[in-house]
C-alpha positions as a Python dict, from the first residue, in 0.01 Angstrom:
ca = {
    (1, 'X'): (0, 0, 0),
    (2, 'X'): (158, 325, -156),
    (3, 'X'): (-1, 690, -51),
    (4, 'X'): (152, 988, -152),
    (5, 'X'): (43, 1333, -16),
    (6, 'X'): (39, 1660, -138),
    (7, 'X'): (70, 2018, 5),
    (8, 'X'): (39, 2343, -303),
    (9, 'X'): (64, 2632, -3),
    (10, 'X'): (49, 2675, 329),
    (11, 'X'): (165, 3051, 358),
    (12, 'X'): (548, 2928, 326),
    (13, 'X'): (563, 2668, 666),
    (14, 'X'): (646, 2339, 604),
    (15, 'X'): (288, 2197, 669),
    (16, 'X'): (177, 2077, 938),
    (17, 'X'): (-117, 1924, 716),
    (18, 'X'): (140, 1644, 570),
    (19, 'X'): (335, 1561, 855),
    (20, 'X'): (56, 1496, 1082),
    (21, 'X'): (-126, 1227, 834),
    (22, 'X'): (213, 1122, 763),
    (23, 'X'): (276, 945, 1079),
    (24, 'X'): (-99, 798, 1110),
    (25, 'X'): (-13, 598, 763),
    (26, 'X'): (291, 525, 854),
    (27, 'X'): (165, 402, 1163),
    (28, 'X'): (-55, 175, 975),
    (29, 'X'): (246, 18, 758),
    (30, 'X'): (163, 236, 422),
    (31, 'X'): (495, 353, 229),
    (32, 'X'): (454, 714, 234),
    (33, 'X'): (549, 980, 14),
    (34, 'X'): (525, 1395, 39),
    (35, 'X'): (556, 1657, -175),
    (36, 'X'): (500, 2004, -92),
    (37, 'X'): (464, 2135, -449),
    (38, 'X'): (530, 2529, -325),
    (39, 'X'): (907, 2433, -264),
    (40, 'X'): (992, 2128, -536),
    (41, 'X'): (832, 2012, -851),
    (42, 'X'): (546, 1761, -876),
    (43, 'X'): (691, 1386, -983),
    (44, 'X'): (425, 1228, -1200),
    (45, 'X'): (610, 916, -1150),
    (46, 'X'): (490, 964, -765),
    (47, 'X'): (163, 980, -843),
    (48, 'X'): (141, 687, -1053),
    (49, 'X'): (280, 498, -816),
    (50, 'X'): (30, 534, -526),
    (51, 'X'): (-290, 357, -452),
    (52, 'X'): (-407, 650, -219),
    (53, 'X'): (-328, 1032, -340),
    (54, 'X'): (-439, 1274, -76),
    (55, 'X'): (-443, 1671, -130),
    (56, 'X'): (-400, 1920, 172),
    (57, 'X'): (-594, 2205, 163),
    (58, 'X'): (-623, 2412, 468),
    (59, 'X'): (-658, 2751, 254),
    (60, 'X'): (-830, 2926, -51),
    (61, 'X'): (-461, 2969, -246),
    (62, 'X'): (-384, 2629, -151),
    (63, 'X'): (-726, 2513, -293),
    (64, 'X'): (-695, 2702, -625),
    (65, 'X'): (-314, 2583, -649),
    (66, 'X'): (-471, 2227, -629),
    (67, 'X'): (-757, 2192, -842),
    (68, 'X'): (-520, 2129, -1203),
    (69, 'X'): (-299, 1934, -1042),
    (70, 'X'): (-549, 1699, -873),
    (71, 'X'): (-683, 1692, -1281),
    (72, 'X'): (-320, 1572, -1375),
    (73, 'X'): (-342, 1315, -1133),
    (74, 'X'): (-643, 1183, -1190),
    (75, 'X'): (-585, 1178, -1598),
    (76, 'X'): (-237, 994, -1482),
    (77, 'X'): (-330, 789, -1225),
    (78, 'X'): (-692, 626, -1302),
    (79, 'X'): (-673, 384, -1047),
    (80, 'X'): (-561, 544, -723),
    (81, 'X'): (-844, 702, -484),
    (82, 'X'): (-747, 1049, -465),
    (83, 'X'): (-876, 1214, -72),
    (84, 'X'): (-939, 1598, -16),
    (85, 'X'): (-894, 1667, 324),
    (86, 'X'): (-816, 1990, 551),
    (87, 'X'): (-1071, 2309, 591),
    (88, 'X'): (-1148, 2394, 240),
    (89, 'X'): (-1214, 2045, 130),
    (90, 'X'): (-1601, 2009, 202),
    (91, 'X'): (-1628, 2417, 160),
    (92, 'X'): (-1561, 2302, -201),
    (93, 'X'): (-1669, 1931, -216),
    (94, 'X'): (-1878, 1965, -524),
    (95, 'X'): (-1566, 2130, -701),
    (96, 'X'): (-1320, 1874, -583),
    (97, 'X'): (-1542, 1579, -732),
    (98, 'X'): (-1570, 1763, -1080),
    (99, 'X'): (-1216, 1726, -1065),
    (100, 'X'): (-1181, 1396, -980),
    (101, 'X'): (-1179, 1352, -600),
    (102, 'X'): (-1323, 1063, -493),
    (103, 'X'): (-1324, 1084, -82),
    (104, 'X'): (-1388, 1448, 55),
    (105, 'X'): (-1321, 1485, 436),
    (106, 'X'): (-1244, 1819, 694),
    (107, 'X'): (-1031, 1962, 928),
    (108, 'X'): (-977, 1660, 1175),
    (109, 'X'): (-911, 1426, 903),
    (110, 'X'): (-620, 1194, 966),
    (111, 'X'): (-815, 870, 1140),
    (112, 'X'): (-1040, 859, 883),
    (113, 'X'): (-735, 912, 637),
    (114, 'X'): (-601, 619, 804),
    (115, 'X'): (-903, 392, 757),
    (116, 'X'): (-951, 458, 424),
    (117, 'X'): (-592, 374, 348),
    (118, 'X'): (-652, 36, 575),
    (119, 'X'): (-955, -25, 392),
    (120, 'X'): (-744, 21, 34),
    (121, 'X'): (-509, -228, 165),
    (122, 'X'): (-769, -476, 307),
    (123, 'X'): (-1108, -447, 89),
    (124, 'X'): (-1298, -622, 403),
    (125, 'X'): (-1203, -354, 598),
    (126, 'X'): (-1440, -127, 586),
    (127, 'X'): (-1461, 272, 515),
    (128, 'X'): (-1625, 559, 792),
    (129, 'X'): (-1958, 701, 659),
    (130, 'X'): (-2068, 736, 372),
    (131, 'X'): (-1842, 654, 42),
    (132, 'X'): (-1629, 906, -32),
    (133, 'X'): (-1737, 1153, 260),
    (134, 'X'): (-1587, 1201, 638),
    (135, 'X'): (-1864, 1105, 906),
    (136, 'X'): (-2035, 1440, 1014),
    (137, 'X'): (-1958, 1609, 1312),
    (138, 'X'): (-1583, 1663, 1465),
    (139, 'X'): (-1364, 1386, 1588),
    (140, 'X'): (-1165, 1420, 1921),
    (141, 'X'): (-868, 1278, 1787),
    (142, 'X'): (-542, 1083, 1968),
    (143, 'X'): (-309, 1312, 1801),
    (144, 'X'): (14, 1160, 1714),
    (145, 'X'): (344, 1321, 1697),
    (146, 'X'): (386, 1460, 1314),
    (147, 'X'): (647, 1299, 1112),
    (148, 'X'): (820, 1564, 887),
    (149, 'X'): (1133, 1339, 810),
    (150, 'X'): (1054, 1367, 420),
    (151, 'X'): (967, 1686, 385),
    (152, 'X'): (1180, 1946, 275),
    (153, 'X'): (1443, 2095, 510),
    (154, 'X'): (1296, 2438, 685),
    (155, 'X'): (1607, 2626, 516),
    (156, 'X'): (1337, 2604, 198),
    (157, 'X'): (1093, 2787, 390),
    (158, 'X'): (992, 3139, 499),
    (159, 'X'): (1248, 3265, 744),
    (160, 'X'): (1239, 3493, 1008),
    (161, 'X'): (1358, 3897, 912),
    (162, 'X'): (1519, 4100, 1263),
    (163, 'X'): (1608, 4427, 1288),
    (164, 'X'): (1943, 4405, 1267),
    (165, 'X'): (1919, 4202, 955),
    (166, 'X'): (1978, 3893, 1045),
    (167, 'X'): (1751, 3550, 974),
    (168, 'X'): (1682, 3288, 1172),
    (169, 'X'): (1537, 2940, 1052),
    (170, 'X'): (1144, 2922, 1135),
    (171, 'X'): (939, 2599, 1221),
    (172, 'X'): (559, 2606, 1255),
    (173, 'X'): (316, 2413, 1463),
    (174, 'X'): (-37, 2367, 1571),
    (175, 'X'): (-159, 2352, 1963),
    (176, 'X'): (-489, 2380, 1910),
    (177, 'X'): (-800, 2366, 1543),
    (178, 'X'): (-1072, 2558, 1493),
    (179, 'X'): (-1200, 2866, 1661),
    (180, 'X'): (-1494, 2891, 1966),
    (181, 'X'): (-1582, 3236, 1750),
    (182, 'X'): (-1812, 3321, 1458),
    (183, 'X'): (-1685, 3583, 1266),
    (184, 'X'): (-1916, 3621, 961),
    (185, 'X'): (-1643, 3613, 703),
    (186, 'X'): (-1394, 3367, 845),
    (187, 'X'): (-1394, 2987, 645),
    (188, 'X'): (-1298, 2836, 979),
    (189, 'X'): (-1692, 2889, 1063),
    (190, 'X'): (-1872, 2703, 826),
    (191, 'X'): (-1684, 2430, 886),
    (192, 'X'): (-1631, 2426, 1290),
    (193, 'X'): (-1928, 2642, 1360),
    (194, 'X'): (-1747, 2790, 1710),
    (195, 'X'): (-1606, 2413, 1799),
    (196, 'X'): (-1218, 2394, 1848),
    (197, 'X'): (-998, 2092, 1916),
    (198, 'X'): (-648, 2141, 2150),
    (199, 'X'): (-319, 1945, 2042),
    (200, 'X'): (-220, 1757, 2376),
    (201, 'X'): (113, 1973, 2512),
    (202, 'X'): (352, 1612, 2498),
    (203, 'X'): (265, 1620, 2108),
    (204, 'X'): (351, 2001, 2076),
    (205, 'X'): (623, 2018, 2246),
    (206, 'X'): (824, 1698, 2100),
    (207, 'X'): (698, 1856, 1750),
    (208, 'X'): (884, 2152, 1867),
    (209, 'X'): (1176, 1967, 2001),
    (210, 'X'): (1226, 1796, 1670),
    (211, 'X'): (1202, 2105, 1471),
    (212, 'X'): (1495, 2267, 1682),
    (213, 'X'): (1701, 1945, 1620),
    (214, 'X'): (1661, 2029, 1285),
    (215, 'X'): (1743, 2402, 1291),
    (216, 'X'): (1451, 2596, 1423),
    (217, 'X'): (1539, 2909, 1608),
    (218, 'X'): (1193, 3050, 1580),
    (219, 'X'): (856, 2838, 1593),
    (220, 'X'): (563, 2972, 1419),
    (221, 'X'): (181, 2883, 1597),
    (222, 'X'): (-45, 2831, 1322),
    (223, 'X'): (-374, 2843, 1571),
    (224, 'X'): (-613, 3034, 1452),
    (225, 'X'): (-659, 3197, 1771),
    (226, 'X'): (-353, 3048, 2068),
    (227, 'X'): (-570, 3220, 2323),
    (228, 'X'): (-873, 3022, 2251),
    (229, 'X'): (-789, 2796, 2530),
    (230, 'X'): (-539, 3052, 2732),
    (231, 'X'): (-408, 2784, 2986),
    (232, 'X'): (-319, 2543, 2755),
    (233, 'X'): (-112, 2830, 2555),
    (234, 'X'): (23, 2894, 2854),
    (235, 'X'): (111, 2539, 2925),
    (236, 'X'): (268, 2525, 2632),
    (237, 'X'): (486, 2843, 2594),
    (238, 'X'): (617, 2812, 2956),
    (239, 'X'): (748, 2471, 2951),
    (240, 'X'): (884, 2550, 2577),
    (241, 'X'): (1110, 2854, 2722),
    (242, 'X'): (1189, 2619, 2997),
    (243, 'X'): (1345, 2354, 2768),
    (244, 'X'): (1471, 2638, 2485),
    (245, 'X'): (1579, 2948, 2654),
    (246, 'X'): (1653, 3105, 2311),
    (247, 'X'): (1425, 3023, 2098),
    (248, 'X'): (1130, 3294, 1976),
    (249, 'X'): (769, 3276, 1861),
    (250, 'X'): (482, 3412, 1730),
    (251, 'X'): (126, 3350, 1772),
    (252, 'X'): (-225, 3465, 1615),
    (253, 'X'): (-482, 3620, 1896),
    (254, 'X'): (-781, 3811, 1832),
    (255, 'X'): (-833, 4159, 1989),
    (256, 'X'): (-1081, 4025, 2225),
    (257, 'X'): (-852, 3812, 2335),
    (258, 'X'): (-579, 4039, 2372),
    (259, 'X'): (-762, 4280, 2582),
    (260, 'X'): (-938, 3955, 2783),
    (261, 'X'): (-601, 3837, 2852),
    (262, 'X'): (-458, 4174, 2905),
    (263, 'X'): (-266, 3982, 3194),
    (264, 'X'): (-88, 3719, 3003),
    (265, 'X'): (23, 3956, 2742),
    (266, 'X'): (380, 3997, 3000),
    (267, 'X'): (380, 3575, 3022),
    (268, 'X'): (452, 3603, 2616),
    (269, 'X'): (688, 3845, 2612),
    (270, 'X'): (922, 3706, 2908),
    (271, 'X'): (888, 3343, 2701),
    (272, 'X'): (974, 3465, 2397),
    (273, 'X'): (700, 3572, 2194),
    (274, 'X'): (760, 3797, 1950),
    (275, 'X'): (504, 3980, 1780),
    (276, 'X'): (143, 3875, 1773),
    (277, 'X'): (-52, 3856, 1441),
    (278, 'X'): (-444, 3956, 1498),
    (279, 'X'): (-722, 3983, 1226),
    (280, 'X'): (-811, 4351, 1292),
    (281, 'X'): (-983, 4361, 888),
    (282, 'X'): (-1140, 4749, 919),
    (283, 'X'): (-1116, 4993, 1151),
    (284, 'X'): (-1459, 5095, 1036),
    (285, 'X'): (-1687, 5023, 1306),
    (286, 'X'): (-1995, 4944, 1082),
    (287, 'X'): (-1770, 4747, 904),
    (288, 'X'): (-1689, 4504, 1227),
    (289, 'X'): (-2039, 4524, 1332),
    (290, 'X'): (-2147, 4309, 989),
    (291, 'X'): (-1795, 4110, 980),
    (292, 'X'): (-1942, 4029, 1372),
    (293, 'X'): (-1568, 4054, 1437),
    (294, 'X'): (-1632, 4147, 1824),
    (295, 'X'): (-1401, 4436, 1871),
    (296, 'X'): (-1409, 4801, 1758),
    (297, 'X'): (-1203, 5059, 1673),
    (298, 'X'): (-1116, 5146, 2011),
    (299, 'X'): (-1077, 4802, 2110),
    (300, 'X'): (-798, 4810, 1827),
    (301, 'X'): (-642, 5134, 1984),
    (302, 'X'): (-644, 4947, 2295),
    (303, 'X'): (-495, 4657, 2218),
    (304, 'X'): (-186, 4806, 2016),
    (305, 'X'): (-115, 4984, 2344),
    (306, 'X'): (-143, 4649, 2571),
    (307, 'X'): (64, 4516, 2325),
    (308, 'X'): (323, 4827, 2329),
    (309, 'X'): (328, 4794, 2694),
    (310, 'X'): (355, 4454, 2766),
    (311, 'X'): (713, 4466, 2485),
    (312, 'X'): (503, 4297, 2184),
    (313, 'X'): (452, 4366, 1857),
    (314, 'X'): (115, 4370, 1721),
    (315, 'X'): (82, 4315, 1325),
    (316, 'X'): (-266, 4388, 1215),
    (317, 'X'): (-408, 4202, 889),
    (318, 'X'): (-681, 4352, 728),
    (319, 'X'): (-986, 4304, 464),
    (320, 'X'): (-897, 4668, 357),
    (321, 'X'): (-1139, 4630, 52),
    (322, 'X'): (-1507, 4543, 120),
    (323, 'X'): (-1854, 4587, -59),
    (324, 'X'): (-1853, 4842, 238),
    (325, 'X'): (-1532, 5035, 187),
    (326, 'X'): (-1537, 5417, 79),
    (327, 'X'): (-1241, 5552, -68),
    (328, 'X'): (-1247, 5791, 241),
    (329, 'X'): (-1292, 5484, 460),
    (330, 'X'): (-947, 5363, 281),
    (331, 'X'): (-781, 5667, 326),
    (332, 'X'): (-875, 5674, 701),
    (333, 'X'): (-765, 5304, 732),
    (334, 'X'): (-364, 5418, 631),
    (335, 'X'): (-374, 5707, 836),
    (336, 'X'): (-499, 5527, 1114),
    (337, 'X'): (-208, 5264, 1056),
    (338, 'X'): (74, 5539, 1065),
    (339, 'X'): (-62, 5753, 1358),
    (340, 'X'): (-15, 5415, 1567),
    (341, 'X'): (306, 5424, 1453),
    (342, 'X'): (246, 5018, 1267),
    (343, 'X'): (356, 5119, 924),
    (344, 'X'): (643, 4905, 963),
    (345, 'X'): (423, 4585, 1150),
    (346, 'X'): (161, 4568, 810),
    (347, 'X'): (280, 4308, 551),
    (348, 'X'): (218, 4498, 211),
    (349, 'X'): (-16, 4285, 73),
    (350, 'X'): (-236, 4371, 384),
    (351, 'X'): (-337, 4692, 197),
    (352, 'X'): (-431, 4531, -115),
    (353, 'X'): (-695, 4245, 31),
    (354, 'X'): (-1038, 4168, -57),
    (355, 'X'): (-1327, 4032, 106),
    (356, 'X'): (-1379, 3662, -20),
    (357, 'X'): (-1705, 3511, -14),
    (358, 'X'): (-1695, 3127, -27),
    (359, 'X'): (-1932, 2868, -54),
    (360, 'X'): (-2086, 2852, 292),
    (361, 'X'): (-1981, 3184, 385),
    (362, 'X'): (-2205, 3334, 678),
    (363, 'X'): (-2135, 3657, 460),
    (364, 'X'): (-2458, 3494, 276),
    (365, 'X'): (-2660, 3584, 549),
    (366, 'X'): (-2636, 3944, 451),
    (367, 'X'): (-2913, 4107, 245),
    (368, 'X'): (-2676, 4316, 91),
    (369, 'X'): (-2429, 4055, -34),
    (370, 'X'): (-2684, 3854, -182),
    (371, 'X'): (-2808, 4153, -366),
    (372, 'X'): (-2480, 4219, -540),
    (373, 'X'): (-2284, 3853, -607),
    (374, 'X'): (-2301, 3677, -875),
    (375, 'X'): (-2296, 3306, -938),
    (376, 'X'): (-2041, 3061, -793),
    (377, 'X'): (-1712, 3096, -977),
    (378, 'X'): (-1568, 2713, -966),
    (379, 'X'): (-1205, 2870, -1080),
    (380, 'X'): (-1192, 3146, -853),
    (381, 'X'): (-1399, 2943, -586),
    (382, 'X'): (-1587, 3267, -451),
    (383, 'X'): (-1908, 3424, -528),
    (384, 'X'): (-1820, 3725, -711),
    (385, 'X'): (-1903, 4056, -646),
    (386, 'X'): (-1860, 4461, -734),
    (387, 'X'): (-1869, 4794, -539),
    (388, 'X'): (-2092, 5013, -557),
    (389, 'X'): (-1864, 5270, -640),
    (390, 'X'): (-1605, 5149, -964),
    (391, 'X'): (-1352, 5356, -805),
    (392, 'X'): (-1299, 5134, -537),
    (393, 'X'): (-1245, 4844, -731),
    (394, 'X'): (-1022, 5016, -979),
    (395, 'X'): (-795, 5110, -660),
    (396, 'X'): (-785, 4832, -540),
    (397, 'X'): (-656, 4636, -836),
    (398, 'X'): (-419, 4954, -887),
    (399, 'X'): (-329, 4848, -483),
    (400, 'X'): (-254, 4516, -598),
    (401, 'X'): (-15, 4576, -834),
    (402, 'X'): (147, 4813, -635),
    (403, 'X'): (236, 4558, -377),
    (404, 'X'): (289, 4306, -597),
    (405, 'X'): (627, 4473, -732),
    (406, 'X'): (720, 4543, -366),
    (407, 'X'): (1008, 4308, -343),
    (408, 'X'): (1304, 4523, -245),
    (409, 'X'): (1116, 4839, -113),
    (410, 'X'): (1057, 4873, 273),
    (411, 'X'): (759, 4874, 390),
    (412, 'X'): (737, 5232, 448),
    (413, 'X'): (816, 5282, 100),
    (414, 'X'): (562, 5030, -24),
    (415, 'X'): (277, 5220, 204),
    (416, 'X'): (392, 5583, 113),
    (417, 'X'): (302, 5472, -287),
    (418, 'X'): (-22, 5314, -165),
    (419, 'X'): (-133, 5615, 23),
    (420, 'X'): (-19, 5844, -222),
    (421, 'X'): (-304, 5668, -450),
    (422, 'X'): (-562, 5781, -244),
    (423, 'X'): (-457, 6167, -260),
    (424, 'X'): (-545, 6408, 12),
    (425, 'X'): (-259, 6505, 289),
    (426, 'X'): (-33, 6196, 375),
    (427, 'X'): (103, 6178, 740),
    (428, 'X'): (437, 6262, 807),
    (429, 'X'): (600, 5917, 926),
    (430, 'X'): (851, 5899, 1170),
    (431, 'X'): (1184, 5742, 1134),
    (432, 'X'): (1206, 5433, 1305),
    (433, 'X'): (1341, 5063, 1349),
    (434, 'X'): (1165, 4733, 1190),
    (435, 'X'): (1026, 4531, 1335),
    (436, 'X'): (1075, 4132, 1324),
    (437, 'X'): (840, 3957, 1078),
    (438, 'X'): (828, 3629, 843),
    (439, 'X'): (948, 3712, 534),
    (440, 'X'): (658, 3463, 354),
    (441, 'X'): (300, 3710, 453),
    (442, 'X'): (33, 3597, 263),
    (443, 'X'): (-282, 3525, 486),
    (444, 'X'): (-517, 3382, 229),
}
């Protein structure tokens, strides 16, 4: 029994999504192969080789990325049951099996990635659920330890950019899936619906330990929210510094969690944390009333200062470009950015993004959305939509391409041409140091 498994993107870590399934088949006795197809080319002769052929797709990018090359396979490799699994697999399922997919499951995937492969290699064995489709509901699994031994070496991945120009090697992990929240936009909802799952701290941790061994001097937490469960984070963190004195972080928390857990902002910085990503997407607060986001404006304010104080960085992502967004509401977004002094903490591309809405989307809820999308777009996997106002749109693809020729500039010189679109009387920006970020920052 031969599986081979498959990772387009996963925002330039070495993913978590193959090494985890990876040790459940190997577990099992299956001969496993990986290929993350973002850092080396595809082998057909892989692919013809294996009787399961399973796709990783935790992301829209990674999704798109997928969807001709699970065609190639199938068109290769008529035999082999090719598996979807990770978030956007059932978001898409219809998609997938147009394209040849023949099992579709979700987020907590790899025992029923195991069973199928059992079943492969014993026909009497037989599969969960329905055929081709992951049992409803989400499994409390007995994670395992991921096995990352074939995939690439983390010197192929993003690295982490400090002040004083140096790099240091960056691993990634997971402690904990899904989210207990419902923002309206996010894709984890559809899917989890406010349900998340924690990593047990032993499995974490060795993860971790491994990584180092290999070269990590800076571990990436690819939770979508670490303070979801706050003690276990804590668990975690402490007993990492413990082991690993010198070895940094980072970590994604929402701004309601930030100001919940004011307290523990210190407990990150003395154990290494870094700089925090959060999801503030507007700082328009009818924007984050319909986004049901759960912070404000001020709660932003507020939480850049906790941050300040506690001797984090913050670095805010943002939906800059909505079915909502005025072209003063754009302008006020920069200038808000540079009078907290976070010019340097936005990743480019940041300026430039654009709401998605995917198939299951709570956006769908909205009378106004519905009004103005148009029919599912299988290739771009999003319901479509225009502003109001064309010169939105038209700045934001102008937006686009500035930050798409970025490479090279600073940031401050990236965000003084995007503001300078917008017209009006840019802020004066003070000289100042960087500030350490992953040099890989798509968030999409």
């Amino acid at each position: 029994m031969r599986a081979l498994l498959v990772s387009t993107y996963d925002l330039g870590r070495q993913p978590f999504g193959l090494a985890s399934p990876a040790a459940w088949l190997r577990r099992e006795g299956v001969d496993v192969d990986t290929v993350d197809a973002s850092r080396t080319a595809f082998s057909p002769a892989l692919a013809a080789a294996a009787d399961l052929i399973g796709f990783y797709l935790p992301m829209h990018t990674a999704t798109r990325l997928a969807l001709p090359l699970i065609a190639r396979v199938r068109a290769a490799n008529p035999r082999a049951t090719i598996c979807a699994f990770g978030l956007y697999a059932p978001l898409n399922d219809a998609t997938l099996r147009a394209h040849g997919v023949d099992v579709v499951l979700g987020p907590e995937f790899e025992d029923d990635l195991a069973t199928y492969a059992r079943a492969l290699g014993h026909p009497d064995t037989r599969a969960p659920g329905h055929p081709g489709t992951q049992a409803p509901g989400h499994p409390r699994l007995s994670f395992l330890v991921p096995d990352r031994t074939t995939l690439p070496p983390l010197d192929q991945y993003a690295t982490l950019q400090l002040p004083d120009g140096t790099r240091r090697l960056a691993g990634s992990t997971d402690a904990t899936r899904g989210c207990k929240h419902r923002c309206r936009h996010c894709p984890i909802v559809p899917v989890y619906d406010g349900q998340f799952r924690v990593v047990p701290a032993v499995v974490v941790l060795e993860d971790i330990r491994r990584q180092v061994a290999a070269g990590a001097a800076h571990i990436t937490f690819g939770d979508p929210d670490f303070f979801n469960g706050p003690t276990h984070a804590r668990r975690i963190v402490e007993a990492l510094h413990a082991e690993f004195p010198g070895l940094t972080y980072d970590v994604t928390i929402k701004i309601e969690h930030l100001l919940a857990h004011r307290a523990l902002l210190p407990m990150l910085a003395r154990t290494g944390c870094l700089f925090v990503t959060s999801a503030v997407e507007s700082v328009d607060d009818s924007v984050l009333a319909r986004l049901e986001k759960g912070h404000t404006r001020a709660d932003f304010v507020h939480a850049v200062a906790a941050c300040r104080e506690a001797g984090l960085a913050l670095a805010p992502t943002f939906v800059a470009f909505t079915p909502w967004t005025t072209l003063d509401g754009y302008r006020e977004l920069l200038d808000t950015v540079a009078a907290l002094d976070l010019v340097d903490h936005v990743a480019p591309v940041q300026w430039g993004i654009r709401l998605l809405v995917t198939e299951g989307s709570r956006l769908l809820e909205l009378p106004d959305v519905r009004a103005r999308i148009g029919a599912f777009d299988p290739v771009s996997l999003t319901y479509p939509w225009a502003h109001d106002d064309p010169r939105v749109d038209a700045l934001q693809q102008q937006v686009m391409r500035l930050v798409g020729v970025s490479t090279g500039q600073s940031r401050r010189e990236t965000f003084a041409l995007v503001r300078a679109r917008v017209g009006g009387e840019a802020p004066v920006l003070a000289a100042r140091a960087t500030v350490p970020y992953l040099d890989e920052p798509w968030y999409c």
